[in-house]
């Protein structure tokens, strides 16, 4: 009975996250491109030991276009952007086209947090700061609160 409640709760949370993403998309359609509105959906990291590395994943949308130039975390000694075999130290240059979702996902482009200050256990929270250069050249910082999980919130409906 308890497993059914947990599964129902997980499914409800996934549906709520998808509904929030749809609302964000509707808002982007109504906002002028120069407004620089950003949405970050489903931020998460994998568990890891202190001193080790982990990866952070999320979906980022920009109303007016921008470039991700840096990611910071108080829990990591170093943060890099990884895409395939390419590893970039800040400043990065990850384009966020207007009104398009850019996915940072396992096996694709992702953020690597190195030299972790403490262990990351399931359900812990990891503070991240995304630094973006807007199309007009202004800089913007976005605080992100990533959950430590085994998989993406979008995958919660799948059998483990």
Short mmCIF file of N, CA and C in Angstrom, two decimals:
data_model
loop_
_atom_site.label_atom_id
_atom_site.label_comp_id
_atom_site.label_asym_id
_atom_site.label_seq_id
_atom_site.Cartn_x
_atom_site.Cartn_y
_atom_site.Cartn_z
N UNK A 1 0.83 -1.19 0.00
CA UNK A 1 0.00 0.00 0.00
C UNK A 1 0.87 1.25 0.00
N UNK A 2 1.95 1.26 0.79
CA UNK A 2 2.84 2.42 0.85
C UNK A 2 3.53 2.65 -0.48
N UNK A 3 3.95 1.60 -1.15
CA UNK A 3 4.61 1.74 -2.45
C UNK A 3 3.66 2.37 -3.46
N UNK A 4 2.38 2.03 -3.38
CA UNK A 4 1.40 2.63 -4.28
C UNK A 4 1.25 4.12 -4.02
N UNK A 5 1.28 4.52 -2.75
CA UNK A 5 1.17 5.94 -2.42
C UNK A 5 2.39 6.70 -2.94
N UNK A 6 3.58 6.12 -2.77
CA UNK A 6 4.80 6.75 -3.25
C UNK A 6 4.75 6.90 -4.77
N UNK A 7 4.32 5.84 -5.46
CA UNK A 7 4.23 5.89 -6.92
C UNK A 7 3.22 6.95 -7.36
N UNK A 8 2.08 7.03 -6.65
CA UNK A 8 1.07 8.04 -7.00
C UNK A 8 1.61 9.43 -6.75
N UNK A 9 2.33 9.61 -5.65
CA UNK A 9 2.93 10.92 -5.34
C UNK A 9 3.94 11.30 -6.42
N UNK A 10 4.82 10.38 -6.78
CA UNK A 10 5.83 10.64 -7.82
C UNK A 10 5.17 11.01 -9.14
N UNK A 11 4.10 10.29 -9.50
CA UNK A 11 3.39 10.59 -10.75
C UNK A 11 2.75 11.96 -10.68
N UNK A 12 2.16 12.32 -9.54
CA UNK A 12 1.54 13.64 -9.39
C UNK A 12 2.59 14.74 -9.50
N UNK A 13 3.77 14.53 -8.90
CA UNK A 13 4.84 15.53 -8.97
C UNK A 13 5.35 15.68 -10.40
N UNK A 14 5.46 14.58 -11.13
CA UNK A 14 5.89 14.64 -12.53
C UNK A 14 4.86 15.41 -13.35
N UNK A 15 3.60 15.13 -13.14
CA UNK A 15 2.55 15.85 -13.87
C UNK A 15 2.58 17.34 -13.53
N UNK A 16 2.82 17.67 -12.26
CA UNK A 16 2.90 19.07 -11.86
C UNK A 16 4.08 19.76 -12.54
N UNK A 17 5.22 19.07 -12.65
CA UNK A 17 6.40 19.64 -13.32
C UNK A 17 6.11 19.89 -14.80
N UNK A 18 5.42 18.95 -15.43
CA UNK A 18 5.08 19.12 -16.85
C UNK A 18 4.08 20.27 -17.02
N UNK A 19 3.13 20.41 -16.09
CA UNK A 19 2.17 21.51 -16.17
C UNK A 19 2.89 22.84 -16.02
N UNK A 20 3.84 22.91 -15.10
CA UNK A 20 4.61 24.15 -14.92
C UNK A 20 5.40 24.48 -16.19
N UNK A 21 5.95 23.48 -16.84
CA UNK A 21 6.70 23.71 -18.08
C UNK A 21 5.77 24.24 -19.17
N UNK A 22 4.55 23.71 -19.24
CA UNK A 22 3.58 24.19 -20.23
C UNK A 22 3.20 25.64 -19.97
N UNK A 23 3.01 25.98 -18.69
CA UNK A 23 2.69 27.37 -18.34
C UNK A 23 3.85 28.28 -18.73
N UNK A 24 5.08 27.84 -18.47
CA UNK A 24 6.25 28.63 -18.84
C UNK A 24 6.30 28.84 -20.35
N UNK A 25 6.00 27.80 -21.12
CA UNK A 25 5.98 27.94 -22.58
C UNK A 25 4.94 28.95 -23.02
N UNK A 26 3.76 28.92 -22.39
CA UNK A 26 2.71 29.88 -22.73
C UNK A 26 3.15 31.30 -22.40
N UNK A 27 3.84 31.46 -21.28
CA UNK A 27 4.33 32.79 -20.92
C UNK A 27 5.37 33.28 -21.92
N UNK A 28 6.25 32.39 -22.38
CA UNK A 28 7.27 32.79 -23.35
C UNK A 28 6.63 33.27 -24.64
N UNK A 29 5.54 32.67 -25.02
CA UNK A 29 4.88 33.08 -26.26
C UNK A 29 4.32 34.49 -26.17
N UNK A 30 4.03 34.96 -24.94
CA UNK A 30 3.43 36.28 -24.76
C UNK A 30 4.45 37.36 -24.42
N UNK A 31 5.72 36.99 -24.18
CA UNK A 31 6.73 37.95 -23.74
C UNK A 31 7.57 38.39 -24.93
N UNK A 32 7.81 39.72 -25.08
CA UNK A 32 8.69 40.17 -26.15
C UNK A 32 10.08 39.57 -26.00
N UNK A 33 10.75 39.32 -27.11
CA UNK A 33 12.05 38.64 -27.10
C UNK A 33 13.08 39.38 -26.26
N UNK A 34 13.05 40.69 -26.20
CA UNK A 34 14.08 41.42 -25.49
C UNK A 34 13.93 41.37 -23.97
N UNK A 35 12.84 40.78 -23.46
CA UNK A 35 12.59 40.76 -22.02
C UNK A 35 13.58 39.87 -21.27
N UNK A 36 14.13 38.86 -21.91
CA UNK A 36 15.11 38.00 -21.26
C UNK A 36 14.54 37.17 -20.13
N UNK A 37 13.44 36.49 -20.35
CA UNK A 37 12.83 35.62 -19.35
C UNK A 37 13.41 34.22 -19.53
N UNK A 38 13.76 33.59 -18.40
CA UNK A 38 14.36 32.26 -18.43
C UNK A 38 13.55 31.29 -17.61
N UNK A 39 13.57 30.03 -18.02
CA UNK A 39 12.92 28.96 -17.28
C UNK A 39 13.90 27.81 -17.16
N UNK A 40 14.01 27.26 -15.96
CA UNK A 40 14.83 26.07 -15.73
C UNK A 40 13.90 25.00 -15.19
N UNK A 41 13.83 23.87 -15.87
CA UNK A 41 12.94 22.78 -15.47
C UNK A 41 13.75 21.52 -15.14
N UNK A 42 13.26 20.79 -14.16
CA UNK A 42 13.79 19.48 -13.77
C UNK A 42 15.30 19.46 -13.52
N UNK A 43 15.81 20.38 -12.69
CA UNK A 43 17.25 20.32 -12.38
C UNK A 43 17.52 19.17 -11.39
N UNK A 44 18.55 18.37 -11.70
CA UNK A 44 18.90 17.26 -10.81
C UNK A 44 20.36 16.90 -10.98
N UNK A 45 20.89 16.23 -9.96
CA UNK A 45 22.26 15.70 -10.00
C UNK A 45 22.21 14.27 -9.49
N UNK A 46 23.28 13.55 -9.77
CA UNK A 46 23.38 12.18 -9.27
C UNK A 46 24.09 12.17 -7.91
N UNK A 47 23.84 11.12 -7.09
CA UNK A 47 24.55 11.00 -5.82
C UNK A 47 26.05 10.86 -6.07
N UNK A 48 26.85 11.30 -5.08
CA UNK A 48 28.31 11.19 -5.20
C UNK A 48 28.95 11.32 -3.82
N UNK A 49 30.16 10.82 -3.70
CA UNK A 49 30.92 10.91 -2.45
C UNK A 49 31.63 12.26 -2.36
N UNK A 50 31.98 12.65 -1.15
CA UNK A 50 32.76 13.87 -0.95
C UNK A 50 34.08 13.75 -1.69
N UNK A 51 34.52 14.82 -2.33
CA UNK A 51 35.77 14.81 -3.08
C UNK A 51 35.63 14.27 -4.49
N UNK A 52 34.52 13.62 -4.78
CA UNK A 52 34.29 13.02 -6.11
C UNK A 52 33.64 14.05 -7.04
N UNK A 53 33.19 13.56 -8.18
CA UNK A 53 32.49 14.39 -9.16
C UNK A 53 31.10 13.85 -9.39
N UNK A 54 30.22 14.72 -9.85
CA UNK A 54 28.88 14.31 -10.27
C UNK A 54 28.47 15.19 -11.43
N UNK A 55 27.36 14.86 -12.05
CA UNK A 55 26.88 15.63 -13.18
C UNK A 55 25.53 16.24 -12.84
N UNK A 56 25.27 17.43 -13.38
CA UNK A 56 24.00 18.12 -13.18
C UNK A 56 23.28 18.22 -14.53
N UNK A 57 21.98 18.05 -14.48
CA UNK A 57 21.15 18.03 -15.68
C UNK A 57 19.94 18.94 -15.47
N UNK A 58 19.41 19.47 -16.57
CA UNK A 58 18.23 20.33 -16.51
C UNK A 58 17.80 20.70 -17.91
N UNK A 59 16.67 21.39 -18.00
CA UNK A 59 16.19 21.93 -19.26
C UNK A 59 16.12 23.44 -19.08
N UNK A 60 16.70 24.19 -20.03
CA UNK A 60 16.75 25.65 -19.93
C UNK A 60 16.05 26.24 -21.15
N UNK A 61 15.20 27.24 -20.89
CA UNK A 61 14.53 27.94 -21.99
C UNK A 61 14.71 29.44 -21.79
N UNK A 62 14.97 30.14 -22.88
CA UNK A 62 15.16 31.59 -22.87
C UNK A 62 14.17 32.21 -23.85
N UNK A 63 13.50 33.27 -23.41
CA UNK A 63 12.54 33.93 -24.30
C UNK A 63 13.23 34.72 -25.40
N UNK A 64 14.39 35.31 -25.08
CA UNK A 64 15.02 36.20 -26.05
C UNK A 64 16.37 35.74 -26.55
N UNK A 65 16.78 34.57 -26.16
CA UNK A 65 18.10 34.09 -26.57
C UNK A 65 19.17 34.57 -25.61
N UNK A 66 20.11 33.71 -25.33
CA UNK A 66 21.21 34.04 -24.42
C UNK A 66 22.31 33.00 -24.61
N UNK A 67 23.38 33.17 -23.85
CA UNK A 67 24.48 32.21 -23.85
C UNK A 67 24.82 31.88 -22.41
N UNK A 68 24.87 30.59 -22.09
CA UNK A 68 25.31 30.15 -20.77
C UNK A 68 26.83 30.27 -20.76
N UNK A 69 27.36 31.11 -19.86
CA UNK A 69 28.81 31.34 -19.85
C UNK A 69 29.50 30.77 -18.62
N UNK A 70 28.71 30.44 -17.59
CA UNK A 70 29.32 29.90 -16.37
C UNK A 70 28.24 29.24 -15.52
N UNK A 71 28.65 28.23 -14.76
CA UNK A 71 27.81 27.63 -13.73
C UNK A 71 28.66 27.56 -12.47
N UNK A 72 28.09 27.99 -11.35
CA UNK A 72 28.82 27.94 -10.08
C UNK A 72 28.02 27.12 -9.08
N UNK A 73 28.73 26.54 -8.11
CA UNK A 73 28.11 25.86 -6.99
C UNK A 73 29.02 25.97 -5.79
N UNK A 74 28.44 26.28 -4.65
CA UNK A 74 29.21 26.37 -3.41
C UNK A 74 29.70 25.00 -2.96
N UNK A 75 29.16 23.93 -3.54
CA UNK A 75 29.54 22.57 -3.14
C UNK A 75 30.64 21.97 -4.01
N UNK A 76 31.05 22.67 -5.07
CA UNK A 76 32.04 22.11 -6.00
C UNK A 76 33.29 22.99 -6.05
N UNK A 77 34.44 22.34 -6.07
CA UNK A 77 35.70 23.06 -6.22
C UNK A 77 35.91 23.54 -7.65
N UNK A 78 35.26 22.86 -8.60
CA UNK A 78 35.39 23.21 -10.01
C UNK A 78 34.13 22.77 -10.75
N UNK A 79 33.70 23.59 -11.70
CA UNK A 79 32.52 23.27 -12.50
C UNK A 79 32.89 23.39 -13.97
N UNK A 80 32.53 22.36 -14.75
CA UNK A 80 32.85 22.36 -16.18
C UNK A 80 31.60 22.01 -16.98
N UNK A 81 31.61 22.43 -18.23
CA UNK A 81 30.56 22.06 -19.17
C UNK A 81 31.14 20.98 -20.07
N UNK A 82 30.44 19.86 -20.18
CA UNK A 82 30.92 18.72 -20.97
C UNK A 82 29.93 18.41 -22.08
N UNK A 83 30.47 18.22 -23.27
CA UNK A 83 29.67 17.81 -24.42
C UNK A 83 30.50 16.81 -25.20
N UNK A 84 30.11 15.53 -25.13
CA UNK A 84 30.91 14.49 -25.77
C UNK A 84 32.28 14.44 -25.11
N UNK A 85 33.34 14.51 -25.91
CA UNK A 85 34.70 14.47 -25.38
C UNK A 85 35.21 15.87 -25.04
N UNK A 86 34.44 16.91 -25.33
CA UNK A 86 34.86 18.28 -25.08
C UNK A 86 34.52 18.70 -23.65
N UNK A 87 35.52 19.19 -22.94
CA UNK A 87 35.32 19.70 -21.58
C UNK A 87 35.73 21.16 -21.56
N UNK A 88 34.81 22.02 -21.14
CA UNK A 88 35.06 23.45 -21.14
C UNK A 88 35.07 23.99 -19.72
N UNK A 89 36.09 24.78 -19.42
CA UNK A 89 36.11 25.54 -18.18
C UNK A 89 35.42 26.88 -18.47
N UNK A 90 34.92 27.57 -17.43
CA UNK A 90 34.33 28.88 -17.68
C UNK A 90 35.36 29.82 -18.30
N UNK A 91 35.01 30.74 -19.17
CA UNK A 91 33.64 30.96 -19.65
C UNK A 91 33.28 29.96 -20.74
N UNK A 92 32.07 29.42 -20.62
CA UNK A 92 31.52 28.53 -21.62
C UNK A 92 30.93 29.36 -22.75
N UNK A 93 30.33 28.69 -23.68
CA UNK A 93 29.59 29.36 -24.75
C UNK A 93 28.49 28.43 -25.23
N UNK A 94 27.54 28.11 -24.33
CA UNK A 94 26.42 27.26 -24.70
C UNK A 94 25.25 28.16 -25.11
N UNK A 95 24.92 28.14 -26.40
CA UNK A 95 23.85 28.99 -26.93
C UNK A 95 22.49 28.51 -26.44
N UNK A 96 21.65 29.47 -26.06
CA UNK A 96 20.27 29.22 -25.68
C UNK A 96 19.40 30.00 -26.66
N UNK A 97 19.02 29.37 -27.78
CA UNK A 97 18.24 30.08 -28.81
C UNK A 97 16.90 30.56 -28.25
N UNK A 98 16.36 31.65 -28.80
CA UNK A 98 15.07 32.16 -28.33
C UNK A 98 13.97 31.11 -28.44
N UNK A 99 13.21 30.98 -27.37
CA UNK A 99 12.02 30.12 -27.30
C UNK A 99 12.30 28.65 -27.65
N UNK A 100 13.49 28.20 -27.40
CA UNK A 100 13.84 26.80 -27.62
C UNK A 100 14.33 26.21 -26.29
N UNK A 101 14.04 24.96 -26.07
CA UNK A 101 14.51 24.29 -24.85
C UNK A 101 15.84 23.62 -25.13
N UNK A 102 16.83 23.92 -24.30
CA UNK A 102 18.14 23.28 -24.38
C UNK A 102 18.22 22.29 -23.23
N UNK A 103 18.46 21.03 -23.56
CA UNK A 103 18.49 19.99 -22.55
C UNK A 103 19.93 19.65 -22.18
N UNK A 104 20.22 19.72 -20.90
CA UNK A 104 21.47 19.20 -20.37
C UNK A 104 21.10 17.83 -19.82
N UNK A 105 21.58 16.77 -20.47
CA UNK A 105 21.09 15.43 -20.18
C UNK A 105 22.23 14.41 -20.15
N UNK A 106 22.02 13.27 -19.46
CA UNK A 106 23.02 12.21 -19.46
C UNK A 106 23.38 11.80 -20.88
N UNK A 107 24.66 11.67 -21.13
CA UNK A 107 25.13 11.26 -22.45
C UNK A 107 25.23 12.40 -23.44
N UNK A 108 24.70 13.57 -23.09
CA UNK A 108 24.76 14.74 -23.96
C UNK A 108 25.53 15.85 -23.29
N UNK A 109 25.17 17.07 -23.59
CA UNK A 109 25.78 18.21 -22.92
C UNK A 109 25.30 18.22 -21.48
N UNK A 110 26.23 18.44 -20.55
CA UNK A 110 25.90 18.41 -19.13
C UNK A 110 26.90 19.22 -18.33
N UNK A 111 26.58 19.50 -17.09
CA UNK A 111 27.46 20.23 -16.19
C UNK A 111 28.12 19.20 -15.27
N UNK A 112 29.44 19.30 -15.10
CA UNK A 112 30.15 18.40 -14.20
C UNK A 112 30.62 19.20 -12.99
N UNK A 113 30.24 18.72 -11.81
CA UNK A 113 30.66 19.33 -10.55
C UNK A 113 31.80 18.47 -10.01
N UNK A 114 32.98 19.05 -9.89
CA UNK A 114 34.17 18.30 -9.46
C UNK A 114 34.59 18.71 -8.06
N UNK A 115 35.30 17.80 -7.39
CA UNK A 115 35.83 18.03 -6.04
C UNK A 115 34.73 18.50 -5.08
N UNK A 116 33.72 17.66 -4.93
CA UNK A 116 32.59 18.00 -4.08
C UNK A 116 33.01 18.18 -2.62
N UNK A 117 32.46 19.20 -1.97
CA UNK A 117 32.80 19.54 -0.59
C UNK A 117 32.18 18.56 0.41
N UNK A 118 31.11 17.90 0.01
CA UNK A 118 30.44 16.94 0.90
C UNK A 118 29.75 15.87 0.05
N UNK A 119 29.39 14.76 0.67
CA UNK A 119 28.68 13.73 -0.08
C UNK A 119 27.30 14.25 -0.51
N UNK A 120 26.84 13.80 -1.66
CA UNK A 120 25.50 14.12 -2.15
C UNK A 120 24.66 12.85 -2.06
N UNK A 121 23.68 12.87 -1.17
CA UNK A 121 22.82 11.71 -0.96
C UNK A 121 21.46 11.97 -1.59
N UNK A 122 20.74 10.90 -1.88
CA UNK A 122 19.41 11.02 -2.47
C UNK A 122 18.57 12.02 -1.69
N UNK A 123 17.88 12.87 -2.42
CA UNK A 123 16.97 13.91 -1.91
C UNK A 123 17.68 15.13 -1.35
N UNK A 124 19.03 15.14 -1.31
CA UNK A 124 19.74 16.37 -0.94
C UNK A 124 19.46 17.43 -1.99
N UNK A 125 19.74 18.68 -1.67
CA UNK A 125 19.59 19.78 -2.62
C UNK A 125 20.98 20.34 -2.92
N UNK A 126 21.20 20.70 -4.19
CA UNK A 126 22.48 21.24 -4.64
C UNK A 126 22.24 22.63 -5.23
N UNK A 127 22.81 23.67 -4.59
CA UNK A 127 22.63 25.01 -5.13
C UNK A 127 23.54 25.24 -6.34
N UNK A 128 22.96 25.75 -7.41
CA UNK A 128 23.71 26.09 -8.62
C UNK A 128 23.36 27.53 -8.99
N UNK A 129 24.31 28.22 -9.60
CA UNK A 129 24.05 29.54 -10.15
C UNK A 129 24.43 29.51 -11.63
N UNK A 130 23.45 29.76 -12.50
CA UNK A 130 23.70 29.85 -13.93
C UNK A 130 24.01 31.30 -14.26
N UNK A 131 25.10 31.54 -14.97
CA UNK A 131 25.45 32.89 -15.39
C UNK A 131 25.23 32.96 -16.90
N UNK A 132 24.36 33.89 -17.31
CA UNK A 132 23.95 34.01 -18.70
C UNK A 132 24.30 35.38 -19.26
N UNK A 133 24.72 35.38 -20.51
CA UNK A 133 24.91 36.63 -21.24
C UNK A 133 23.73 36.77 -22.19
N UNK A 134 22.91 37.79 -21.96
CA UNK A 134 21.72 38.02 -22.79
C UNK A 134 22.13 38.51 -24.17
N UNK A 135 21.18 38.47 -25.09
CA UNK A 135 21.42 38.90 -26.47
C UNK A 135 21.91 40.34 -26.54
N UNK A 136 21.49 41.19 -25.58
CA UNK A 136 21.91 42.59 -25.58
C UNK A 136 23.24 42.82 -24.86
N UNK A 137 23.89 41.73 -24.41
CA UNK A 137 25.20 41.82 -23.76
C UNK A 137 25.15 41.92 -22.25
N UNK A 138 23.99 42.13 -21.67
CA UNK A 138 23.89 42.20 -20.21
C UNK A 138 24.04 40.80 -19.62
N UNK A 139 24.51 40.76 -18.38
CA UNK A 139 24.71 39.49 -17.69
C UNK A 139 23.58 39.27 -16.69
N UNK A 140 23.23 38.01 -16.47
CA UNK A 140 22.16 37.67 -15.54
C UNK A 140 22.53 36.38 -14.83
N UNK A 141 22.25 36.33 -13.52
CA UNK A 141 22.47 35.12 -12.74
C UNK A 141 21.14 34.53 -12.33
N UNK A 142 21.04 33.21 -12.44
CA UNK A 142 19.80 32.51 -12.09
C UNK A 142 20.16 31.44 -11.05
N UNK A 143 19.50 31.51 -9.90
CA UNK A 143 19.70 30.50 -8.85
C UNK A 143 18.87 29.27 -9.19
N UNK A 144 19.49 28.11 -9.06
CA UNK A 144 18.83 26.83 -9.35
C UNK A 144 19.05 25.91 -8.16
N UNK A 145 18.01 25.21 -7.76
CA UNK A 145 18.06 24.28 -6.64
C UNK A 145 17.84 22.87 -7.20
N UNK A 146 18.93 22.14 -7.42
CA UNK A 146 18.85 20.81 -8.03
C UNK A 146 18.71 19.74 -6.95
N UNK A 147 17.86 18.75 -7.24
CA UNK A 147 17.67 17.64 -6.32
C UNK A 147 18.62 16.50 -6.69
N UNK A 148 19.15 15.82 -5.68
CA UNK A 148 19.98 14.64 -5.91
C UNK A 148 19.03 13.46 -6.11
N UNK A 149 19.15 12.83 -7.29
CA UNK A 149 18.26 11.75 -7.71
C UNK A 149 19.04 10.70 -8.48
N UNK A 150 18.41 9.57 -8.72
CA UNK A 150 19.02 8.53 -9.55
C UNK A 150 18.72 8.74 -11.04
N UNK A 151 17.62 9.44 -11.33
CA UNK A 151 17.21 9.64 -12.73
C UNK A 151 16.40 10.94 -12.82
N UNK A 152 16.13 11.34 -14.04
CA UNK A 152 15.36 12.55 -14.32
C UNK A 152 13.94 12.44 -13.75
N UNK A 153 13.38 13.55 -13.28
CA UNK A 153 11.98 13.52 -12.85
C UNK A 153 11.03 13.06 -13.96
N UNK A 154 11.39 13.28 -15.21
CA UNK A 154 10.57 12.84 -16.34
C UNK A 154 10.52 11.32 -16.43
N UNK A 155 11.50 10.65 -15.86
CA UNK A 155 11.57 9.19 -15.93
C UNK A 155 10.94 8.50 -14.72
N UNK A 156 10.37 9.28 -13.79
CA UNK A 156 9.80 8.69 -12.58
C UNK A 156 8.67 7.71 -12.84
N UNK A 157 7.97 7.86 -13.94
CA UNK A 157 6.85 6.95 -14.23
C UNK A 157 7.32 5.59 -14.72
N UNK A 158 8.58 5.48 -15.06
CA UNK A 158 9.12 4.20 -15.54
C UNK A 158 9.45 3.29 -14.37
N UNK A 159 9.39 2.00 -14.60
CA UNK A 159 9.72 1.03 -13.56
C UNK A 159 11.22 1.07 -13.33
N UNK A 160 11.65 1.10 -12.03
CA UNK A 160 13.10 1.17 -11.74
C UNK A 160 13.88 -0.04 -12.19
#
